[in-house]
Short mmCIF file of C-alpha atoms and ligand atoms in Angstrom, two decimals:
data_model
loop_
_atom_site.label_atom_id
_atom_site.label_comp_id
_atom_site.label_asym_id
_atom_site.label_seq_id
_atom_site.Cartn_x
_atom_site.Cartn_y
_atom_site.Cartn_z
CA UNK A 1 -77.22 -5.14 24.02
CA UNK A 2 -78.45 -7.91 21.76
CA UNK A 3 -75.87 -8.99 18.89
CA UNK A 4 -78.13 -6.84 15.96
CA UNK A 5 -78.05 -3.30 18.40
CA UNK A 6 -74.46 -4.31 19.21
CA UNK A 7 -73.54 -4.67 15.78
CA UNK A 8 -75.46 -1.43 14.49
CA UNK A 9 -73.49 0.54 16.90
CA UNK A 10 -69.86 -1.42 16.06
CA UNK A 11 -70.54 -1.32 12.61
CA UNK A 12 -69.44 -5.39 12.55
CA UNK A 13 -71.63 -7.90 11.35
CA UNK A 14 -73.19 -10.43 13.63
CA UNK A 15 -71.04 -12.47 11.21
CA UNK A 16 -67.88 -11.17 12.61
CA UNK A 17 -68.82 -10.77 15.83
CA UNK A 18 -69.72 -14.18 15.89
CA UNK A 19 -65.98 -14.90 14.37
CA UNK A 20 -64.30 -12.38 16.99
CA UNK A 21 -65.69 -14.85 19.50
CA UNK A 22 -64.68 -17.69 18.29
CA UNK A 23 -60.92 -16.55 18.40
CA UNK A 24 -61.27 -14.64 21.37
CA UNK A 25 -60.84 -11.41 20.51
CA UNK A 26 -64.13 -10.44 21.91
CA UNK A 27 -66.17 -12.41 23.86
CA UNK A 28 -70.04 -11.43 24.30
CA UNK A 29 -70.29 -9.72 28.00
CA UNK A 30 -72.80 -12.65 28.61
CA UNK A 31 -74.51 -15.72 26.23
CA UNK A 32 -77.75 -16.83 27.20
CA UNK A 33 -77.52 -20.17 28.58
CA UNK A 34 -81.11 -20.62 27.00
CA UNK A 35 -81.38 -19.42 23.80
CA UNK A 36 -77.36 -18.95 23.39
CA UNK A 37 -78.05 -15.48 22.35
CA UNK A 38 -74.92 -12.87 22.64
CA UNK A 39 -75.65 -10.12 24.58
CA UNK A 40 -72.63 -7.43 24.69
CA UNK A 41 -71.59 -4.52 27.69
CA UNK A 42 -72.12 -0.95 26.15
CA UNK A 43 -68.58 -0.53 27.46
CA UNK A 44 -66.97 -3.14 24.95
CA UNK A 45 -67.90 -1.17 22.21
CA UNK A 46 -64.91 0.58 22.04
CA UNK A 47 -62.75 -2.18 21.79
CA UNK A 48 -64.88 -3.33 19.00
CA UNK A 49 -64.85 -0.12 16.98
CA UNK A 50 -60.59 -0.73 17.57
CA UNK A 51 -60.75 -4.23 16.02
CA UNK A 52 -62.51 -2.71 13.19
CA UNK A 53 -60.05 -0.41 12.53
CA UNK A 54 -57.53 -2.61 13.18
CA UNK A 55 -58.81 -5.25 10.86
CA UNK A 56 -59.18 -2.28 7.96
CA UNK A 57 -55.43 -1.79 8.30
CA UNK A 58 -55.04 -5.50 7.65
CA UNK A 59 -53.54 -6.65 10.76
CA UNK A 60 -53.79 -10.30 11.02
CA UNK A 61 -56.59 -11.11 13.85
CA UNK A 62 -54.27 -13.07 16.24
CA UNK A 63 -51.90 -9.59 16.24
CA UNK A 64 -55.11 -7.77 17.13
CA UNK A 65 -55.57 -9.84 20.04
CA UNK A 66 -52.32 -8.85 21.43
CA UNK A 67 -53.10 -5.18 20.61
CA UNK A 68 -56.43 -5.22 22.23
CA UNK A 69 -54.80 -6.13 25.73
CA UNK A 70 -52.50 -3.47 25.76
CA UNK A 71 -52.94 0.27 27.34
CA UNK A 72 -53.22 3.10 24.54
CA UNK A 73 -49.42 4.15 24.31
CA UNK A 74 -48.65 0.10 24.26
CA UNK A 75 -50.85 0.03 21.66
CA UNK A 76 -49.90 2.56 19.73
CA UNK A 77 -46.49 1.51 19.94
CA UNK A 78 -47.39 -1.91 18.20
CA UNK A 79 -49.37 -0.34 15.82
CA UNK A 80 -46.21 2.00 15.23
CA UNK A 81 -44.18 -1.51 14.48
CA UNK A 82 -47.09 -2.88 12.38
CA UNK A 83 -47.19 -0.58 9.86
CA UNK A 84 -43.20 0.46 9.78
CA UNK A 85 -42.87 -4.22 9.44
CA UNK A 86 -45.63 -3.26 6.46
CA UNK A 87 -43.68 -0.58 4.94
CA UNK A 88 -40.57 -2.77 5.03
CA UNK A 89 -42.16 -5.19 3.11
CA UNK A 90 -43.93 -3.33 0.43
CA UNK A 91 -40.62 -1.55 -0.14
CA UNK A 92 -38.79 -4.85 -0.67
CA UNK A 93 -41.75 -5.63 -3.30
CA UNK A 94 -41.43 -2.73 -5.05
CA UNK A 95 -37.84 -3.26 -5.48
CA UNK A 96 -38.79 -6.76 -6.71
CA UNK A 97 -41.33 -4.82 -8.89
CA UNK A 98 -39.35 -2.63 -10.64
CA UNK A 99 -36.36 -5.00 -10.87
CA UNK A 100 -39.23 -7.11 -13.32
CA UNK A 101 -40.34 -4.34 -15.26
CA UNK A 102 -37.18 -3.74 -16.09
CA UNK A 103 -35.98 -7.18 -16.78
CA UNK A 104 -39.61 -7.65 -18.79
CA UNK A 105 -39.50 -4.41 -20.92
CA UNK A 106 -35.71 -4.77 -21.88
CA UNK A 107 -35.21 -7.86 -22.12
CA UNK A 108 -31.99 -7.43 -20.28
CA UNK A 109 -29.05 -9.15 -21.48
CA UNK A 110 -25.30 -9.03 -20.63
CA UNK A 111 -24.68 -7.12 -23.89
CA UNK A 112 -24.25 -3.46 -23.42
CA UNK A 113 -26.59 -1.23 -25.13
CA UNK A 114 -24.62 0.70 -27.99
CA UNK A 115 -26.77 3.61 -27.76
CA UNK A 116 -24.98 4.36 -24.58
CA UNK A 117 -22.14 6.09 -24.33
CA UNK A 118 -19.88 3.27 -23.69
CA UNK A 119 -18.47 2.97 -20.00
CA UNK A 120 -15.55 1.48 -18.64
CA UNK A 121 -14.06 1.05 -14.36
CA UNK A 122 -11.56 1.81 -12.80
CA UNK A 123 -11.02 -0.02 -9.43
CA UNK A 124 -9.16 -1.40 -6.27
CA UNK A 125 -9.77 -3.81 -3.47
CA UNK A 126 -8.23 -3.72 -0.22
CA UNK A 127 -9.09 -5.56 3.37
CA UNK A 128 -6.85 -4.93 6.27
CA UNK A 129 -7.24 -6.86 9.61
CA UNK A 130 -7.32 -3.94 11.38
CA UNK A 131 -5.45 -3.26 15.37
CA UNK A 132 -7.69 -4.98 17.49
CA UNK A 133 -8.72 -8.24 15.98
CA UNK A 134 -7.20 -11.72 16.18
CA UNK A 135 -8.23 -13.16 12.84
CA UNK A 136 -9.04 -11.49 9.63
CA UNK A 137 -12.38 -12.32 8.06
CA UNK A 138 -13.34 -10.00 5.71
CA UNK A 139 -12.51 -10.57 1.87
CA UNK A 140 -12.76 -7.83 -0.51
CA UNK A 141 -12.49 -8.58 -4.51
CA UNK A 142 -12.30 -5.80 -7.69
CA UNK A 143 -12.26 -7.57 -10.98
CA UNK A 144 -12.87 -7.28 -14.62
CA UNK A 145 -16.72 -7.23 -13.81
CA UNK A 146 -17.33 -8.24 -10.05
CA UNK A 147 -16.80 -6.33 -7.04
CA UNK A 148 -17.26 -7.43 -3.72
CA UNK A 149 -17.00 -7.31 0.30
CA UNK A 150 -18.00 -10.19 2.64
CA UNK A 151 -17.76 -9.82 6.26
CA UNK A 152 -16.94 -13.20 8.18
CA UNK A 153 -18.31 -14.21 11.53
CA UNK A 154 -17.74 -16.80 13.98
CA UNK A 155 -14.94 -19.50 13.90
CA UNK A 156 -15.46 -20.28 10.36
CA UNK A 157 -16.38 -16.70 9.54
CA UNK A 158 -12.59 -16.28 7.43
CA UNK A 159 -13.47 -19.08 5.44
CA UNK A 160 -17.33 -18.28 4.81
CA UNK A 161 -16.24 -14.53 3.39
CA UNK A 162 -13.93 -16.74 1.02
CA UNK A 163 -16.38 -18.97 -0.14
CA UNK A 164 -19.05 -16.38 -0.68
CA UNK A 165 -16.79 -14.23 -3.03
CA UNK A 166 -15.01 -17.38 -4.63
CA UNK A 167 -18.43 -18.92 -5.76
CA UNK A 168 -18.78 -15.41 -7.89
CA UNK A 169 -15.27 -14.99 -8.99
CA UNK A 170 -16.49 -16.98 -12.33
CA UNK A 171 -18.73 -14.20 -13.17
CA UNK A 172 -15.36 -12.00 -13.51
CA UNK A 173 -13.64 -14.07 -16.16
CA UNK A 174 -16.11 -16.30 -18.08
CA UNK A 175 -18.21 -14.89 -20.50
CA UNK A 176 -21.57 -15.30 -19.30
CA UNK A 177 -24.27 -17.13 -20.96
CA UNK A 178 -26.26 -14.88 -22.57
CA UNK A 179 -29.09 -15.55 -20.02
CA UNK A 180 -31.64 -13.05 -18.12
CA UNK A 181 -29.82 -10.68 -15.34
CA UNK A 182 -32.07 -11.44 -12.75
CA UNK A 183 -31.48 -15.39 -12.90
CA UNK A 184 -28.26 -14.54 -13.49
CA UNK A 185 -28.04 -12.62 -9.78
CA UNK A 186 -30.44 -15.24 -8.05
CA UNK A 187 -28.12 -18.27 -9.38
CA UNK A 188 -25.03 -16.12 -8.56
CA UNK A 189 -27.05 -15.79 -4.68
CA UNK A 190 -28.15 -19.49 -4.85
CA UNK A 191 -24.05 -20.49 -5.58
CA UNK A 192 -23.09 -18.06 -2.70
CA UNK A 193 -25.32 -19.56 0.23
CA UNK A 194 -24.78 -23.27 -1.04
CA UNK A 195 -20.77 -22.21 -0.78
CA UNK A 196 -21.33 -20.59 2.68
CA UNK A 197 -22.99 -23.56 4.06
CA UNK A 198 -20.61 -26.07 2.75
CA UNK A 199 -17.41 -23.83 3.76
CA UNK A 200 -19.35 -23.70 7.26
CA UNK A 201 -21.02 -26.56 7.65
CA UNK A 202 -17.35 -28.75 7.20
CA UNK A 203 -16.18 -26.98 10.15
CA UNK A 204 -15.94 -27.06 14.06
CA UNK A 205 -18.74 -27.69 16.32
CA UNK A 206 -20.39 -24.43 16.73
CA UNK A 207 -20.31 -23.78 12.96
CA UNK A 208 -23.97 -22.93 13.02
CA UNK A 209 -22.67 -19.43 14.55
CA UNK A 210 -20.77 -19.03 11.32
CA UNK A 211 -21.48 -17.17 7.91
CA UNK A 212 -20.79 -13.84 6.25
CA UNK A 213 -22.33 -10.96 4.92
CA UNK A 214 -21.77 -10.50 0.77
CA UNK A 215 -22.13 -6.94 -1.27
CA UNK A 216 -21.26 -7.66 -4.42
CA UNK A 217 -22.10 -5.94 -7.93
CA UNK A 218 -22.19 -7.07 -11.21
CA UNK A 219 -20.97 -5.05 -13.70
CA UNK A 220 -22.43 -5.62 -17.52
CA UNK A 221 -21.18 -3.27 -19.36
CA UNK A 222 -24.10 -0.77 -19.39
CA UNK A 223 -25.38 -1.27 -15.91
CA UNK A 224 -24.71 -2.31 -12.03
CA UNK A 225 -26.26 -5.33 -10.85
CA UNK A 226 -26.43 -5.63 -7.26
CA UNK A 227 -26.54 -8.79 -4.68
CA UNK A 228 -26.44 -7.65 -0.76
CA UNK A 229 -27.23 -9.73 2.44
CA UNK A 230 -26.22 -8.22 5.65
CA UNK A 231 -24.97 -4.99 7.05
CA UNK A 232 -21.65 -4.50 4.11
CA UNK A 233 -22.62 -1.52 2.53
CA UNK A 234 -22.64 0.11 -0.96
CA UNK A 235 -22.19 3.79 -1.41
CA UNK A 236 -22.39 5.85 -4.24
CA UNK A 237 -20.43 9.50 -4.86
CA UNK A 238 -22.37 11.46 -7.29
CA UNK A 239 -21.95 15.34 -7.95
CA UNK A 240 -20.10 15.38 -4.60
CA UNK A 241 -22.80 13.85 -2.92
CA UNK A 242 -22.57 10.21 -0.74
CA UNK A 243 -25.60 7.77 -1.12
CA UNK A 244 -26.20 4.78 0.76
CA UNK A 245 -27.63 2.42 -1.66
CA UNK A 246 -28.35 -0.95 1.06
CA UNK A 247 -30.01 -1.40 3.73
CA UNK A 248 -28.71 -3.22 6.81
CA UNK A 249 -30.41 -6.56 8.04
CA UNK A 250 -29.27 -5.55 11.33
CA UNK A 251 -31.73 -6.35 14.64
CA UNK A 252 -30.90 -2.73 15.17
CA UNK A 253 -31.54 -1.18 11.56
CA UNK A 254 -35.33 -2.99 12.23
CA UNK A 255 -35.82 -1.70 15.64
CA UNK A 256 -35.23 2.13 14.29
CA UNK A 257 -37.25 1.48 11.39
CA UNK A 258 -40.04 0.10 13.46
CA UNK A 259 -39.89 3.73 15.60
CA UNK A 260 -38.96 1.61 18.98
CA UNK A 261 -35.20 3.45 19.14
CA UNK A 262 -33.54 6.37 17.57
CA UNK A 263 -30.61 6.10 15.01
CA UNK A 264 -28.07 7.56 18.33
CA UNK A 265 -29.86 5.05 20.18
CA UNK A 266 -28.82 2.32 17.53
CA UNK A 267 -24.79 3.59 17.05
CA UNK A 268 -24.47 2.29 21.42
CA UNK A 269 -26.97 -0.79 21.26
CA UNK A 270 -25.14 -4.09 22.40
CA UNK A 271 -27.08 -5.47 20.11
CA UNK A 272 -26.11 -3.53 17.42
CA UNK A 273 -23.80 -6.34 15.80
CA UNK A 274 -26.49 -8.95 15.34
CA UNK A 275 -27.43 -9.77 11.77
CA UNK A 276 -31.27 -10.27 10.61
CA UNK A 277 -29.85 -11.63 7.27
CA UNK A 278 -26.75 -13.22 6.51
CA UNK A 279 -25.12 -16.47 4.42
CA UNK A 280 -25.23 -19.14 6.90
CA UNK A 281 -27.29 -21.64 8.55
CA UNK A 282 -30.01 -20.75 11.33
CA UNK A 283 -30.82 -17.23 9.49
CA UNK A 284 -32.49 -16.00 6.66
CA UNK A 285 -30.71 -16.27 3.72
CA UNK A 286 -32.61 -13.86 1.46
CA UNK A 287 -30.33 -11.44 -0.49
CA UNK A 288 -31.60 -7.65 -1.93
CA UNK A 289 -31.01 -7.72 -5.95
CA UNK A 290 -31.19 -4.54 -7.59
CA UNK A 291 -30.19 -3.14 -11.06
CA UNK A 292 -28.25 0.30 -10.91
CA UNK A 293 -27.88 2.57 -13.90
CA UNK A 294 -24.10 4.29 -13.85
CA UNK A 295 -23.36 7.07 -14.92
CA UNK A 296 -19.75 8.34 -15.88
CA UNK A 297 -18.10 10.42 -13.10
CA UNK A 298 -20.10 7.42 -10.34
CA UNK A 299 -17.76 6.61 -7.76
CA UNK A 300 -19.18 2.99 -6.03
CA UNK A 301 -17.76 1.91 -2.33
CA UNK A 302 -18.03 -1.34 -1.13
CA UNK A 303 -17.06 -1.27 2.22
CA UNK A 304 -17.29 -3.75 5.72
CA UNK A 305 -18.93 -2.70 8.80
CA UNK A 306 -14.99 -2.29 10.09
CA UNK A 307 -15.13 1.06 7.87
CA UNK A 308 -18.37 2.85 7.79
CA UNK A 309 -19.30 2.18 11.37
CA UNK A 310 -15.49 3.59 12.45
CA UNK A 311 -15.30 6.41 10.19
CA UNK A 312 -18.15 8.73 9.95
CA UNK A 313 -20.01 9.26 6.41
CA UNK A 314 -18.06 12.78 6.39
CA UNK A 315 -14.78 11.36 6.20
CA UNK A 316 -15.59 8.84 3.93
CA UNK A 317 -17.15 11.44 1.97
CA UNK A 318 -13.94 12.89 2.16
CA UNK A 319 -11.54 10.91 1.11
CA UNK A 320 -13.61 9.48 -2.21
CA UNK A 321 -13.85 13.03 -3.10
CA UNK A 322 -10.13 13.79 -2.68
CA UNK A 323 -8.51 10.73 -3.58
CA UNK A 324 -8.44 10.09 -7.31
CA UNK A 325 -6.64 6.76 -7.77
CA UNK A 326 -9.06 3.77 -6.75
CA UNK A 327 -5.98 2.12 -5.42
CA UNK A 328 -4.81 5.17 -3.28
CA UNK A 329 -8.49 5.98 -2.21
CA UNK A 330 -8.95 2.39 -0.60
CA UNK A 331 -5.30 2.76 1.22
CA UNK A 332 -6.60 5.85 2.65
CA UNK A 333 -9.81 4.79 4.12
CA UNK A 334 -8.11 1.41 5.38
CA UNK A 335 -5.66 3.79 7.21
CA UNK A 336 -8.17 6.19 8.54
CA UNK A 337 -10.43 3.22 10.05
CA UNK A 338 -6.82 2.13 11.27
CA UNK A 339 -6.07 5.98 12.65
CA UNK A 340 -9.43 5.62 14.79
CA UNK A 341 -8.35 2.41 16.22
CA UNK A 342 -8.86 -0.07 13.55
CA UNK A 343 -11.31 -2.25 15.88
CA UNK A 344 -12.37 -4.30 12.97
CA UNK A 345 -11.39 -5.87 9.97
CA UNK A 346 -11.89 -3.35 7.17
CA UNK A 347 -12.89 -4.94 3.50
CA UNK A 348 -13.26 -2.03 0.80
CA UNK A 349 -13.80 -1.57 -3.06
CA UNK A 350 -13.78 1.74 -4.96
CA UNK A 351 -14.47 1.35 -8.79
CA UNK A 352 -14.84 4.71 -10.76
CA UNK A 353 -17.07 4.86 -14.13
CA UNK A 354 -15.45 6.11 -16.58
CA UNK A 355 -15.93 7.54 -20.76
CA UNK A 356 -14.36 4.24 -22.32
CA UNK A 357 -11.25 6.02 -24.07
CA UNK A 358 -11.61 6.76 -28.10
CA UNK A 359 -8.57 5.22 -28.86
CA UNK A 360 -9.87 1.62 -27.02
CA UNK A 361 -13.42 1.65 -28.14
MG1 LIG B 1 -17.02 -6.54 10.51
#
């Protein structure tokens, strides 16, 4: 077929055939050695009419390549991953999105908004070493208006969780500057990975393997502001119900949401440790920010991997619905991570919204 019938029948134009060529992706069956004319195989018109389609989806042409040479179910398997790795990321925009509209149309201060009925927490902190492990790397912080959990890992991991948390603890006395929420969070995250990397970076050898995951949330007054790298977690108890409100930047967490395992096949990987985001060098260092509106009656967990991946969501569930005191309710879901065999260090926060009391507003 010459290059115009080939293209008629493709629905490409010579112009991108003539492209797909150039980068491989489909070479002409033969090129006349006289005239250099294309001429293409009725059979490759298939595989053109794919790279159409595959170039409408907006997969980049060097991904299509790799498609292209694949059987149907290997195909369809990467196309699977393409568009769950596309999903990811528009999802993390919108966040982004709707964290600026916000920020834009309220002009979002630390001030609470006296309209509201005016809120007040109530809160613990508690980390536990747990049975199993040598060292305990997990530091867990409730203050005036910062709450936080950072899992440690590798030699320096004790001393990364430390210096992620310390580099916020200002946040919890000062009175901030009257600044914008979101550079508020992104200087609080730029203060955290600089601390990481110096608390790291001044130790042993293999500090590179170093660094710690941070949850942490900002409270203003009128609203929740959240930082999270890494696979902590933050929960939310609402009428009786448990949210997860973070996403894991686990290897694993991406595999499920790319369709290549199940969630049961994700609670046994051997894999299932290894972080996709953390603080600390050699990984990205990109923290989720959102903005949270509480509401009185809100029950918020911070909790380590050393909790919710020992005790299942029911018994976490659970106890934050049957313990009242914040102080009692993190002893009792240190001791039930520790009742399953405590293989972890377990770092946890509860802080309750409350009515602020008549008599102290
Ligand atoms: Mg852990």
């Amino acid at each position: 077929m010459t290059i115009g019938h080939f293209a008629k029948a493709t629905r490409l134009s010579p112009k991108a055939l003539r492209l797909y060529d150039e980068l491989g992706l489909l070479r002409p069956a033969r090129v006349d050695p006289v005239t250099g004319y294309r001429l293409y195989a009725p059979a490759q018109v298939e595989r053109a009419r794919l790279v159409a389609w595959l170039r409408r989806l907006g997969m980049p042409l060097a991904e299509i390549r790799g498609v292209c040479d694949l059987d149907a179910a290997g195909a369809a398997a990467e196309v699977r991953a393409y568009w769950a790795r596309v999903e990811a990321e528009t999802a993390a925009r919108r966040d982004l999105a709707s964290f600026l509209v916000d920020h834009l149309s309220r002009k979002d201060t630390l001030v609470s908004t006296p309209e509201l009925t005016p809120l007040t927490l109530r809160y613990a902190a508690l980390s536990d070493r747990g049975l199993v492990r040598e060292h305990h790397q997990d530091t867990a912080h409730a203050g005036s208006r910062l709450f936080a959990v950072a899992d440690g890992h590798g030699r320096a991991g004790a001393r990364a969780s430390a210096a992620a948390v310390d580099a916020l603890r200002h946040l919890d006395t000062e009175e901030p500057p009257a600044g914008h929420l979101l550079d508020l969070l992104q200087d609080a995250a730029d203060r955290a990975r600089e601390a990481v990397h110096e608390a790291v970076g001044a130790g042993d050898a293999d500090g590179g393997a170093s660094g710690t995951t941070l949850s942490a949330m900002l409270w203003t007054g009128s609203r929740l502001a959240l930082v999270h790298i890494g696979d902590s977690r933050v929960h939310l108890l609402r009428d009786g119900e448990l949210f997860l409100l973070t996403h894991d930047h686990t290897h694993v967490r991406a595999l499920v949401d790319e369709g290549r395992i199940s969630a049961a096949e994700a609670e046994s990987h051997p894999r299932r440790a290894l972080l996709t985001r953390a603080l600390g060098p050699g990984v990205d260092n990109t923290p989720d920010l959102r903005l949270h509106e509480p509401r009185a009656g809100d029950r918020w967990l911070l909790c380590s991997d050393g909790l919710s991946t020992v005790v299942p969501d029911a018994g976490i569930r659970r106890v934050l619905t049957e313990v009242r005191e914040p102080a009692a309710a993190v002893r009792a879901l240190v001791d039930l991570a520790n009742s399953l065999g405590g293989p972890d260090n377990i770092g946890c926060v509860v802080a309750d919204v409350i009515p602020t009391p008549e008599t102290a507003a």
